[in-house]
């Protein structure tokens, strides 16, 4: 209350405001709030006091109260520009961006040129996604206030969102020069360097941090992001677990930990991580999408599909969300192909690069007989099935017909990657850089035929193809479904891979390009001689596919085989069995189908090479998975002398094993339906366990088959490329 003995009420009101501000500065927030409210109740309205109270409530996290207070205050004194700017800061934080745009524009009509209002409008334009307008405001503001750190930070953030990472880096370097004690500039520099792929520079910058900032949580978070980019997943997971312990309310820590766990081939741990994260942030879109993707791998489709579609329907949908949706839905066969086609076409219309006139300054030789420049684009040029299957193609291309250009966009570097690089005439790393710049590089290389090997797989760069940097753009090998994109003219397969429904499940303008032979060639890895190594004479069926392929229909099929062959065992091996919990999860699902632990053998993960291949000695007949059929596992089982039983499917994702078996001259191993497969399994078991001699005979048969005919595959591909090239109009070949 005002002291009644005070002769001047105005002085008393000022004294009350001063006491409130002093308590606020001293950290006595309860006392400050009491005094601020007392002062506002006394009247007349004081915009500065109202703004201080709003700032106090906002700093305490009482955002709903702060919003109500600011709305009341604006009704009392909207003409005050600082109060309006502060109110809009709070409203922007509360997601009321469009409202702040209107308020700030009104304020600027009353106070033209006011710095705080112009700055607030730039922030609101940024948050509304109107980046160019925000940058147009920020330029003059920086000229007026060249030392204003907040303006440089905002400029850097806008530039980064525009994709101008180099310019953003310059802005953040300016922040560090102006305010080296603030972590924001350093953290943003680290983030941009990581996004640019300048990982060594980011590592060096971490070493240069001022000592007082080395343990700052935001900078530790940047360190975790750098570890993820370097594919150092164990270290990243450990640091992220530490960060979660320190900052459990930051959803990005949970999201990144789940990503690291998945990269470590875990299935159960990331589920627990995301469940905890969603308990704290149930409406967080990126967490819900990550959960949807993981639920698909757990074969919980009913829960997964709504989460994935929700992410795609968001106005902020990311390219990666479309990618994971398309891959997951195609592999699981749980939504109609028409829906996948529409999603892909909507994305292409919204996100396509359209700089085609830029390529006209790179004229090609239209000679239909000249050496063709063929670029292979993949994130999997490493010890990955795609890397291993493409190696004989890269190595054996006839250099009088084809110049081979490797376009790598993956994160893994290993001995296989070095070999693949050596098989290419040119090699370019496209993991980093914006899409348009990478498309321009491909155009500058004058690539004639661009072959995408990834489709919607992880780390793909399909958006490059929407710029049409090459006259011919095809998909092949690494993705077992259509991309549905108009910018991809054809999909390479064979008459077996493309089943009876494939014509209905492809892009509208996409050609199904059928090689008149098996669409791939298998180059066996180093492997021991085939022999049976099982502990006893019981007949063993098995599958070495990743556990995410063990769908409910797949396990139903496996259980039907085991019921039809009493006493037989099921041997499963998956890299995800690094987790004991994942082994238990799969065992429990089989238990629900009447297959107890006594009939199940789960093999732990072992390193690639002989150790892995030798484990095929534990099984007598391999069972293919459904609906996502096995390619590498089918070829490797055959090479180790293990017959494979599969069922004819309708489209490529269901027919990969069938294509391998037919390529190996073993078409008779493909069953008409599940009942036929069960009968074949019974006959195989009745014949008894496979001997070493039988296994070696099967290997010899496979070695002499089309499946291992590398030169024949390369000749077929070269013939296809030449035919397609010659069919192009001369103007298109330029």
XYZ file of C-alpha atoms in Angstrom:
734
model
C 0.000 0.000 0.000
C 1.055 3.598 -0.520
C 2.169 5.303 2.651
C -0.698 7.738 3.514
C 1.861 10.013 5.143
C 3.610 10.534 1.813
C 2.722 14.030 0.614
C 3.166 13.133 -3.111
C 1.240 10.053 -4.369
C 3.163 10.063 -7.666
C 6.465 9.750 -5.804
C 4.983 6.950 -3.725
C 3.934 5.049 -6.871
C 7.412 5.443 -8.330
C 8.909 4.173 -5.098
C 6.666 1.104 -5.219
C 7.772 0.377 -8.787
C 11.421 0.812 -7.796
C 11.047 -1.599 -4.876
C 9.464 -4.172 -7.195
C 12.278 -3.804 -9.728
C 14.898 -4.095 -6.970
C 13.325 -7.306 -5.651
C 13.200 -8.645 -9.219
C 16.897 -7.880 -9.731
C 17.755 -9.509 -6.403
C 15.956 -12.719 -7.394
C 13.164 -12.342 -4.854
C 10.547 -13.115 -7.439
C 7.663 -13.725 -5.084
C 8.165 -10.297 -3.471
C 8.672 -8.658 -6.882
C 5.453 -10.148 -8.260
C 3.533 -8.972 -5.200
C 4.853 -5.430 -5.571
C 4.326 -5.307 -9.350
C 0.716 -6.363 -8.921
C 0.262 -3.875 -6.086
C 1.609 -1.070 -8.256
C -0.644 -1.977 -11.211
C -3.656 -2.144 -8.915
C -3.006 1.385 -7.685
C -3.157 2.971 -11.121
C -2.605 4.775 -13.351
C -1.386 2.112 -15.809
C 2.410 1.828 -16.084
C 3.561 0.016 -19.250
C 7.058 -0.620 -17.886
C 5.742 -2.258 -14.713
C 3.316 -4.345 -16.782
C 6.154 -5.437 -19.046
C 8.336 -6.361 -16.067
C 5.602 -8.505 -14.560
C 5.042 -10.233 -17.885
C 8.781 -10.932 -18.182
C 8.823 -12.362 -14.639
C 5.904 -14.696 -15.331
C 7.469 -15.794 -18.631
C 10.858 -16.469 -17.008
C 9.128 -18.599 -14.348
C 7.532 -20.733 -17.065
C 4.032 -19.535 -16.214
C 3.276 -18.929 -19.849
C -0.519 -19.133 -19.715
C -0.576 -16.575 -16.889
C 1.903 -14.408 -18.775
C -0.247 -14.505 -21.909
C -3.380 -13.523 -19.965
C -1.461 -10.704 -18.274
C -0.060 -9.353 -21.543
C -3.483 -9.415 -23.171
C -4.860 -7.395 -20.281
C -1.894 -5.025 -20.443
C -2.250 -4.479 -24.191
C -5.855 -3.543 -23.601
C -4.651 -0.896 -21.181
C -1.658 0.458 -23.052
C -1.265 -1.030 -26.524
C 0.260 2.214 -27.696
C 3.492 1.475 -25.819
C 5.879 -0.109 -28.361
C 8.142 -1.920 -25.875
C 5.191 -3.501 -24.108
C 3.822 -4.610 -27.474
C 7.184 -6.061 -28.539
C 7.522 -8.002 -25.268
C 3.953 -9.264 -25.479
C 4.596 -10.519 -29.011
C 7.727 -12.343 -27.857
C 5.538 -14.286 -25.438
C 2.724 -14.837 -27.954
C 5.257 -16.079 -30.517
C 6.598 -18.554 -27.978
C 3.007 -19.713 -27.410
C 2.533 -20.411 -31.114
C 0.449 -17.310 -31.878
C 2.709 -16.228 -34.747
C 0.030 -14.966 -37.132
C -1.472 -12.836 -34.366
C 1.907 -11.271 -33.629
C 2.345 -10.346 -37.287
C -0.876 -8.358 -37.219
C -0.082 -6.709 -33.864
C 3.437 -5.709 -34.858
C 2.332 -4.307 -38.197
C -0.299 -2.231 -36.393
C 2.341 -1.071 -33.923
C 4.677 -0.001 -36.713
C 1.926 2.071 -38.292
C 1.762 3.984 -35.006
C 5.540 3.963 -34.414
C 7.230 3.807 -37.838
C 10.821 2.635 -37.668
C 10.704 1.516 -34.022
C 13.644 -0.860 -33.570
C 12.018 -3.279 -31.117
C 8.897 -3.607 -33.264
C 10.897 -4.111 -36.466
C 13.036 -6.720 -34.705
C 9.925 -8.470 -33.409
C 8.387 -8.471 -36.860
C 11.543 -10.053 -38.312
C 11.328 -12.805 -35.676
C 7.648 -13.396 -36.394
C 8.252 -13.557 -40.141
C 11.010 -16.094 -39.491
C 8.702 -18.219 -37.340
C 5.989 -17.971 -39.999
C 8.407 -19.396 -42.576
C 8.633 -16.121 -44.486
C 12.415 -16.231 -44.486
C 13.129 -13.790 -47.293
C 10.931 -11.115 -45.731
C 12.640 -11.664 -42.378
C 16.084 -11.281 -43.945
C 14.974 -8.103 -45.721
C 14.146 -6.573 -42.325
C 17.259 -7.881 -40.600
C 19.697 -6.303 -43.083
C 18.879 -2.652 -42.245
C 18.580 -3.482 -38.549
C 22.134 -4.884 -38.562
C 23.415 -1.777 -40.329
C 21.876 0.371 -37.618
C 23.123 -1.914 -34.817
C 26.213 -3.722 -36.097
C 27.093 -4.922 -32.595
C 23.641 -6.389 -31.811
C 24.283 -10.073 -31.134
C 20.589 -11.034 -31.308
C 20.334 -9.702 -34.862
C 23.319 -11.725 -36.047
C 21.904 -14.836 -34.368
C 18.555 -14.354 -36.050
C 20.220 -13.705 -39.406
C 22.250 -16.893 -39.113
C 19.165 -18.914 -38.216
C 17.244 -17.548 -41.215
C 20.132 -18.210 -43.584
C 20.464 -21.752 -42.291
C 16.769 -22.391 -42.890
C 17.129 -21.036 -46.406
C 19.926 -23.539 -46.966
C 22.620 -20.858 -47.202
C 24.841 -22.618 -44.684
C 28.102 -20.914 -45.630
C 26.542 -17.477 -45.151
C 24.927 -18.658 -41.912
C 28.336 -19.762 -40.669
C 29.702 -16.262 -41.267
C 26.847 -14.777 -39.219
C 27.484 -17.142 -36.318
C 31.220 -16.437 -36.447
C 30.302 -12.773 -36.005
C 28.255 -13.714 -32.927
C 31.267 -15.463 -31.391
C 33.465 -12.441 -32.085
C 30.947 -10.070 -30.474
C 30.020 -12.263 -27.516
C 32.557 -15.071 -26.990
C 31.099 -15.736 -23.549
C 27.688 -16.708 -25.007
C 27.211 -20.362 -25.990
C 24.639 -19.673 -28.733
C 27.164 -18.553 -31.351
C 29.493 -21.478 -30.715
C 26.645 -23.978 -30.733
C 25.237 -22.690 -34.001
C 28.678 -22.723 -35.601
C 29.123 -26.339 -34.561
C 25.705 -27.247 -35.940
C 26.354 -25.593 -39.303
C 29.824 -27.124 -39.643
C 28.296 -30.538 -38.945
C 25.523 -29.940 -41.484
C 28.141 -28.885 -44.046
C 30.039 -32.094 -43.466
C 33.049 -30.191 -42.162
C 33.400 -32.617 -39.304
C 37.112 -32.107 -38.682
C 36.560 -28.343 -38.471
C 33.721 -28.907 -36.007
C 35.990 -31.127 -33.914
C 38.672 -28.428 -33.950
C 36.131 -25.788 -32.916
C 35.131 -27.886 -29.919
C 38.762 -27.854 -28.837
C 38.820 -24.037 -29.134
C 35.831 -23.402 -26.869
C 36.412 -20.993 -24.002
C 37.053 -23.147 -20.899
C 33.989 -21.802 -19.119
C 31.769 -23.077 -21.974
C 33.259 -26.555 -22.423
C 30.638 -28.210 -20.224
C 27.676 -26.132 -21.374
C 24.719 -28.405 -22.091
C 23.916 -26.902 -25.497
C 27.493 -27.452 -26.601
C 27.478 -30.998 -25.269
C 24.371 -31.511 -27.392
C 26.317 -30.259 -30.414
C 29.064 -32.718 -29.535
C 26.486 -35.530 -29.562
C 25.268 -34.415 -33.002
C 28.842 -34.479 -34.269
C 29.313 -38.015 -32.962
C 26.127 -39.066 -34.753
C 27.391 -37.503 -37.985
C 30.690 -39.364 -37.588
C 28.743 -42.591 -37.118
C 30.281 -43.016 -33.639
C 27.048 -44.368 -32.258
C 28.281 -45.940 -29.027
C 29.890 -42.680 -27.914
C 26.870 -40.674 -29.072
C 24.460 -42.880 -27.133
C 26.525 -42.588 -23.946
C 26.651 -38.787 -24.191
C 22.939 -38.535 -24.980
C 22.073 -40.665 -21.957
C 24.097 -38.227 -19.866
C 22.287 -35.269 -21.415
C 18.902 -36.860 -20.760
C 19.866 -37.224 -17.122
C 20.722 -33.517 -16.996
C 17.940 -32.198 -19.254
C 15.109 -34.735 -19.400
C 12.696 -32.133 -20.758
C 14.596 -31.581 -24.016
C 12.908 -33.837 -26.581
C 15.788 -33.722 -29.072
C 17.997 -35.655 -26.644
C 15.479 -38.505 -26.550
C 15.021 -38.420 -30.316
C 18.760 -38.558 -30.980
C 19.285 -41.329 -28.428
C 16.633 -43.441 -30.144
C 18.346 -42.787 -33.497
C 21.711 -43.862 -32.079
C 20.190 -47.013 -30.589
C 18.583 -47.914 -33.901
C 21.881 -47.348 -35.690
C 23.369 -49.822 -33.195
C 20.782 -52.335 -34.504
C 18.750 -52.292 -31.306
C 14.985 -52.717 -31.470
C 13.734 -52.766 -27.882
C 15.898 -50.035 -26.330
C 14.761 -47.299 -28.750
C 11.148 -48.279 -28.135
C 11.641 -47.690 -24.398
C 13.417 -44.406 -25.132
C 10.602 -43.091 -27.319
C 7.910 -44.228 -24.895
C 9.579 -42.203 -22.132
C 9.983 -39.225 -24.437
C 6.340 -39.280 -25.517
C 5.204 -39.533 -21.909
C 6.828 -36.116 -21.446
C 6.003 -34.670 -24.886
C 2.896 -36.481 -26.200
C 2.234 -33.928 -28.942
C 5.773 -33.637 -30.270
C 5.491 -34.449 -33.993
C 9.058 -35.679 -34.547
C 8.828 -38.076 -31.602
C 5.497 -39.427 -32.839
C 6.950 -39.994 -36.302
C 10.007 -41.768 -34.892
C 7.702 -43.983 -32.851
C 5.639 -44.765 -35.949
C 8.736 -45.816 -37.867
C 9.862 -48.081 -35.043
C 6.386 -49.583 -34.597
C 6.505 -50.605 -38.263
C 9.746 -52.490 -37.587
C 8.009 -54.164 -34.638
C 5.232 -55.145 -37.095
C 2.638 -53.177 -35.085
C 1.099 -51.705 -38.200
C -2.242 -50.631 -36.761
C -0.481 -48.309 -34.316
C 2.216 -47.193 -36.746
C 0.299 -46.087 -39.827
C -1.711 -43.260 -38.166
C 1.481 -41.805 -36.643
C 3.354 -41.855 -39.946
C 0.437 -40.382 -41.875
C -0.048 -37.700 -39.239
C 3.559 -36.584 -39.791
C 3.090 -36.482 -43.572
C -0.089 -34.435 -43.276
C 1.663 -31.802 -41.185
C 2.516 -28.545 -42.989
C 6.040 -28.948 -41.581
C 6.525 -32.447 -43.051
C 10.171 -33.250 -43.826
C 11.543 -35.166 -46.800
C 12.792 -37.901 -44.495
C 9.281 -38.498 -43.199
C 8.019 -39.236 -46.694
C 10.996 -41.517 -47.226
C 10.396 -43.605 -44.112
C 6.663 -43.774 -44.858
C 7.141 -44.963 -48.435
C 9.770 -47.541 -47.489
C 7.851 -48.876 -44.497
C 4.508 -49.096 -46.272
C 5.970 -50.720 -49.383
C 7.840 -53.292 -47.296
C 4.882 -54.114 -45.063
C 2.231 -53.971 -47.816
C -0.289 -52.401 -45.434
C -1.610 -49.496 -47.524
C -2.791 -49.513 -51.156
C -0.236 -48.770 -53.844
C -2.415 -45.927 -55.091
C -1.957 -44.196 -51.770
C 1.828 -44.501 -52.001
C 1.711 -43.181 -55.560
C -0.342 -40.163 -54.510
C 1.934 -39.391 -51.560
C 5.016 -39.506 -53.777
C 3.450 -37.337 -56.463
C 2.235 -34.780 -53.908
C 5.761 -34.584 -52.510
C 7.282 -34.271 -55.980
C 4.920 -31.449 -56.869
C 5.640 -29.638 -53.607
C 9.374 -30.240 -53.293
C 10.685 -30.747 -56.816
C 13.679 -28.693 -57.879
C 12.859 -26.860 -61.084
C 16.073 -25.397 -62.447
C 16.110 -27.372 -65.692
C 17.053 -24.309 -67.822
C 20.298 -24.113 -65.828
C 21.487 -27.358 -67.405
C 21.309 -26.037 -70.968
C 24.760 -24.489 -70.751
C 26.221 -28.004 -70.504
C 25.828 -29.388 -74.025
C 26.455 -33.104 -74.463
C 27.722 -34.885 -77.513
C 24.506 -36.352 -79.004
C 26.365 -39.190 -80.760
C 24.247 -42.303 -79.992
C 27.332 -44.556 -80.133
C 29.739 -42.626 -77.917
C 30.902 -43.714 -74.466
C 28.076 -43.121 -71.997
C 28.655 -41.493 -68.639
C 26.716 -43.581 -66.132
C 26.374 -42.279 -62.587
C 25.385 -44.599 -59.762
C 23.881 -42.747 -56.772
C 23.753 -44.544 -53.413
C 24.218 -44.120 -49.665
C 25.291 -47.767 -49.477
C 28.680 -47.884 -51.193
C 30.097 -49.885 -48.277
C 29.792 -53.341 -46.694
C 26.060 -53.374 -47.321
C 24.029 -55.669 -49.597
C 23.711 -52.911 -52.202
C 27.439 -52.247 -52.085
C 28.229 -55.923 -52.500
C 25.753 -56.486 -55.344
C 26.845 -53.383 -57.273
C 30.573 -54.141 -56.993
C 30.766 -56.531 -59.965
C 28.809 -54.023 -62.071
C 31.186 -51.159 -61.298
C 34.234 -53.359 -61.802
C 33.207 -55.099 -65.022
C 31.715 -52.247 -67.019
C 33.289 -52.084 -70.472
C 35.137 -48.757 -70.496
C 34.742 -48.605 -74.269
C 31.008 -48.403 -73.633
C 30.631 -46.793 -70.212
C 32.443 -44.310 -67.995
C 31.501 -45.124 -64.389
C 30.826 -42.280 -61.951
C 30.259 -43.142 -58.298
C 27.979 -40.698 -56.469
C 28.115 -41.576 -52.783
C 25.726 -40.024 -50.252
C 26.216 -42.393 -47.306
C 27.901 -42.088 -43.944
C 29.788 -45.399 -43.819
C 33.421 -45.700 -44.866
C 35.073 -49.110 -44.819
C 37.252 -51.407 -46.895
C 34.391 -52.214 -49.278
C 33.809 -48.498 -49.848
C 37.464 -48.085 -50.813
C 37.222 -50.990 -53.249
C 34.088 -49.561 -54.844
C 35.731 -46.182 -55.194
C 38.625 -47.856 -56.971
C 36.232 -49.449 -59.477
C 34.886 -46.025 -60.547
C 36.413 -43.693 -63.103
C 35.195 -40.751 -61.008
C 34.007 -40.607 -57.412
C 32.074 -37.788 -55.755
C 30.832 -37.497 -52.182
C 27.296 -36.060 -52.192
C 26.440 -36.692 -48.571
C 26.701 -32.980 -47.861
C 25.597 -29.900 -49.727
C 22.156 -28.670 -50.676
C 20.123 -30.544 -53.245
C 20.371 -27.962 -55.986
C 24.156 -27.713 -55.708
C 24.502 -31.493 -55.904
C 22.141 -31.649 -58.868
C 24.229 -28.980 -60.547
C 27.377 -31.058 -59.958
C 25.765 -34.048 -61.682
C 24.763 -31.829 -64.604
C 28.277 -30.379 -64.791
C 29.687 -33.916 -64.903
C 27.464 -34.432 -67.965
C 26.097 -37.685 -66.600
C 24.018 -39.319 -69.330
C 22.371 -42.076 -67.303
C 21.761 -41.506 -63.592
C 20.949 -44.745 -61.764
C 19.543 -44.365 -58.258
C 20.277 -47.401 -56.081
C 18.408 -46.321 -52.944
C 14.804 -45.331 -53.614
C 13.359 -44.325 -50.254
C 16.061 -46.041 -48.194
C 17.860 -44.201 -45.390
C 20.160 -41.321 -46.377
C 18.898 -41.286 -49.978
C 18.980 -38.127 -52.092
C 16.032 -38.674 -54.414
C 15.261 -34.966 -54.518
C 18.319 -34.466 -56.729
C 16.553 -36.383 -59.472
C 13.619 -33.953 -59.524
C 15.964 -31.375 -61.083
C 16.490 -33.796 -64.017
C 20.286 -33.312 -64.055
C 20.654 -36.289 -66.430
C 18.657 -37.062 -69.585
C 17.989 -40.630 -68.403
C 17.170 -41.357 -64.755
C 16.501 -44.898 -63.568
C 16.063 -46.834 -60.326
C 17.724 -50.172 -59.700
C 18.709 -52.759 -57.129
C 18.449 -51.162 -53.675
C 14.736 -50.464 -53.265
C 12.138 -53.190 -53.916
C 9.259 -50.944 -54.995
C 8.453 -48.047 -57.277
C 9.519 -44.518 -56.424
C 6.358 -43.331 -58.260
C 8.226 -40.172 -59.315
C 7.816 -38.611 -62.759
C 11.509 -37.741 -62.671
C 12.421 -41.457 -62.674
C 11.726 -42.786 -66.143
C 12.349 -46.467 -65.527
C 12.884 -49.194 -62.942
C 15.309 -52.005 -63.784
C 14.337 -55.559 -62.863
C 13.554 -58.822 -64.614
C 10.458 -60.830 -65.592
C 10.490 -62.716 -62.274
C 11.004 -59.724 -59.996
C 8.164 -57.805 -61.604
C 5.167 -59.912 -60.649
C 1.646 -59.937 -62.080
C 0.522 -56.851 -60.132
C 3.615 -54.730 -60.678
C 2.195 -52.923 -63.693
C -0.580 -51.601 -61.441
C 1.895 -50.678 -58.694
C 4.323 -48.365 -60.455
C 4.642 -44.728 -61.398
C 2.307 -43.392 -64.059
C 5.148 -42.613 -66.463
C 7.570 -45.260 -65.189
C 8.758 -48.074 -67.456
C 9.344 -51.539 -66.039
C 12.674 -52.341 -67.666
C 13.016 -56.120 -67.711
C 16.473 -57.576 -68.269
C 16.165 -60.935 -69.972
C 18.118 -62.568 -67.173
C 18.370 -62.283 -63.391
C 18.429 -58.592 -62.485
C 21.487 -58.981 -60.234
C 24.639 -61.042 -59.892
C 25.870 -62.583 -56.667
C 29.564 -62.374 -55.856
C 30.120 -64.660 -52.868
C 32.055 -63.349 -49.914
C 34.863 -65.349 -48.389
C 33.165 -68.375 -46.902
C 34.095 -71.790 -45.529
C 33.266 -75.005 -47.312
C 29.587 -75.919 -46.846
C 29.025 -78.447 -44.094
C 26.435 -79.274 -41.467
C 27.471 -78.046 -38.023
C 24.217 -78.461 -36.066
C 24.578 -80.115 -32.671
C 22.310 -83.081 -33.427
C 20.341 -84.791 -36.166
C 17.080 -82.879 -35.664
C 15.906 -81.164 -38.837
C 16.314 -77.411 -38.715
C 14.488 -74.732 -40.676
C 15.890 -71.247 -40.444
C 15.937 -67.612 -41.452
C 18.845 -65.173 -41.172
C 16.773 -62.121 -42.136
C 16.568 -59.023 -39.945
C 13.910 -59.403 -37.264
C 11.940 -56.478 -38.710
C 11.009 -58.817 -41.575
C 9.392 -61.253 -39.135
C 5.873 -59.971 -39.674
C 2.837 -61.694 -38.224
C 2.090 -63.478 -41.538
C 5.738 -64.539 -41.690
C 5.741 -66.026 -38.189
C 2.375 -67.659 -38.923
C 4.012 -69.340 -41.921
C 7.034 -70.469 -39.924
C 4.770 -71.855 -37.194
C 2.708 -73.741 -39.804
C 5.884 -75.391 -41.112
C 6.998 -76.433 -37.635
C 3.570 -77.843 -36.781
C 3.641 -79.856 -40.014
C 7.097 -81.256 -39.190
C 6.979 -82.507 -35.589
C 10.329 -82.448 -33.827
C 11.846 -79.907 -36.183
C 13.536 -76.746 -34.945
C 13.507 -73.130 -36.088
C 16.848 -71.296 -36.170
C 16.717 -67.513 -36.380
C 19.589 -65.067 -36.706
C 19.349 -61.276 -36.867
C 21.815 -58.478 -36.284
C 19.190 -57.053 -33.902
C 19.795 -60.041 -31.632
C 22.641 -58.011 -30.139
C 19.843 -57.231 -27.676
C 18.765 -60.034 -25.378
C 15.453 -58.211 -25.088
C 14.904 -58.484 -28.846
C 15.539 -62.219 -28.727
C 12.954 -62.464 -25.958
C 10.459 -60.386 -27.941
C 10.665 -62.666 -30.981
C 10.525 -65.795 -28.820
C 7.378 -64.479 -27.131
C 5.687 -63.871 -30.490
C 6.427 -67.455 -31.535
C 5.240 -68.728 -28.171
C 1.885 -67.100 -28.945
C 1.769 -69.336 -32.028
C 2.465 -72.491 -30.071
C 6.199 -72.657 -30.831
C 7.904 -73.020 -27.477
C 11.475 -72.213 -26.559
C 12.424 -75.890 -26.887
C 11.868 -75.655 -30.649
C 13.646 -72.367 -31.132
C 17.330 -71.545 -31.544
C 18.253 -67.858 -31.653
C 21.771 -67.136 -32.852
C 23.513 -64.052 -31.555
C 25.099 -61.596 -33.947
C 28.618 -62.385 -35.151
C 30.989 -60.343 -37.328
C 30.642 -60.517 -41.094
C 32.642 -63.020 -43.096
C 33.412 -66.631 -42.320
C 31.863 -66.495 -38.863
C 28.540 -65.361 -40.290
C 28.559 -67.586 -43.378
C 29.596 -70.608 -41.373
C 26.429 -70.379 -39.293
C 24.429 -71.589 -42.285
C 25.739 -74.978 -41.243
C 23.221 -74.792 -38.395
C 20.199 -75.081 -40.737
C 19.003 -77.582 -43.313
C 16.406 -75.525 -45.193
C 15.940 -71.743 -45.172
C 12.471 -70.197 -45.142
C 11.906 -66.913 -46.941
C 10.170 -64.038 -45.166
C 6.879 -62.387 -46.139
C 5.856 -59.913 -47.362
C 9.384 -58.455 -47.414
C 11.298 -61.180 -49.189
C 15.019 -61.826 -48.754
C 17.660 -61.186 -51.427
C 21.099 -61.393 -49.812
C 19.998 -64.040 -47.322
C 18.612 -66.186 -50.147
C 21.797 -65.977 -52.206
C 24.034 -66.614 -49.191
C 21.993 -69.601 -48.041
C 22.265 -71.164 -51.501
C 26.015 -70.514 -51.590
C 26.364 -72.322 -48.275
C 24.450 -75.290 -49.694
C 21.146 -74.585 -47.936
C 17.974 -74.867 -50.058
C 15.522 -71.973 -49.758
C 11.738 -72.302 -49.796
C 9.801 -69.256 -50.984
C 6.314 -68.459 -52.272
C 5.504 -66.603 -55.476
C 4.375 -63.075 -54.655
C 2.550 -60.437 -56.634
C 5.084 -57.571 -56.693
C 8.838 -57.048 -56.379
C 9.049 -56.704 -52.604
C 7.451 -60.171 -52.325
C 9.460 -61.787 -55.143
C 13.109 -61.012 -54.417
C 13.858 -64.539 -53.208
C 11.989 -65.973 -56.194
C 14.115 -63.854 -58.566
C 17.298 -65.154 -56.911
C 16.093 -68.762 -57.006
C 15.115 -68.552 -60.680
C 18.428 -66.867 -61.433
C 20.126 -69.824 -59.763
C 18.157 -72.258 -61.901
C 16.026 -73.356 -58.945
C 12.570 -72.258 -60.017
C 11.132 -75.490 -58.668
C 11.920 -74.278 -55.150
C 9.263 -71.547 -55.388
C 5.915 -72.659 -53.982
C 2.538 -71.705 -55.394
C 1.127 -70.770 -51.983
C 1.655 -71.400 -48.283
C 0.039 -74.836 -48.342
C 2.392 -75.839 -51.145
C 5.349 -74.467 -49.176
C 4.356 -76.534 -46.128
C 4.176 -79.694 -48.256
C 7.632 -78.953 -49.690
C 8.966 -78.425 -46.170
C 7.557 -81.803 -45.134
C 9.233 -83.534 -48.084
C 12.558 -81.846 -47.341
C 12.412 -82.905 -43.695
C 11.478 -86.445 -44.656
C 14.683 -86.611 -46.722
C 16.682 -85.807 -43.588
C 19.387 -83.249 -42.724
C 21.528 -81.937 -45.549
C 24.933 -83.583 -45.789
C 28.170 -81.787 -46.625
C 28.181 -83.459 -50.048
C 24.694 -82.213 -50.824
C 25.639 -78.731 -49.712
C 28.761 -78.654 -51.860
C 26.764 -79.875 -54.853
C 24.312 -77.011 -54.437
C 27.174 -74.508 -54.272
C 28.649 -75.868 -57.503
C 25.250 -75.600 -59.169
C 24.845 -71.978 -58.054
C 28.383 -71.079 -59.143
C 27.595 -72.205 -62.690
C 24.218 -70.458 -62.839
C 23.072 -67.102 -64.173
C 23.004 -65.831 -60.575
C 26.810 -65.719 -60.563
C 27.210 -64.534 -64.160
C 28.635 -61.073 -63.522
C 29.708 -60.362 -67.086
C 26.312 -61.349 -68.446
C 24.586 -58.929 -66.076
C 26.896 -56.059 -67.006
C 26.409 -56.696 -70.723
C 22.627 -56.681 -70.225
C 22.760 -53.398 -68.308
C 25.006 -51.775 -70.897
C 22.700 -52.943 -73.668
C 19.729 -51.472 -71.830
C 21.456 -48.131 -71.250
C 22.476 -47.928 -74.916
C 18.989 -48.804 -76.141
C 17.357 -46.194 -73.913
C 19.949 -43.585 -74.878
C 19.445 -44.173 -78.580
C 15.670 -43.991 -78.154
C 15.931 -40.452 -76.789
C 15.361 -37.625 -79.259
C 18.617 -35.970 -80.311
C 17.535 -32.807 -78.508
C 17.190 -34.751 -75.243
C 20.648 -36.307 -75.662
C 22.127 -32.812 -75.656
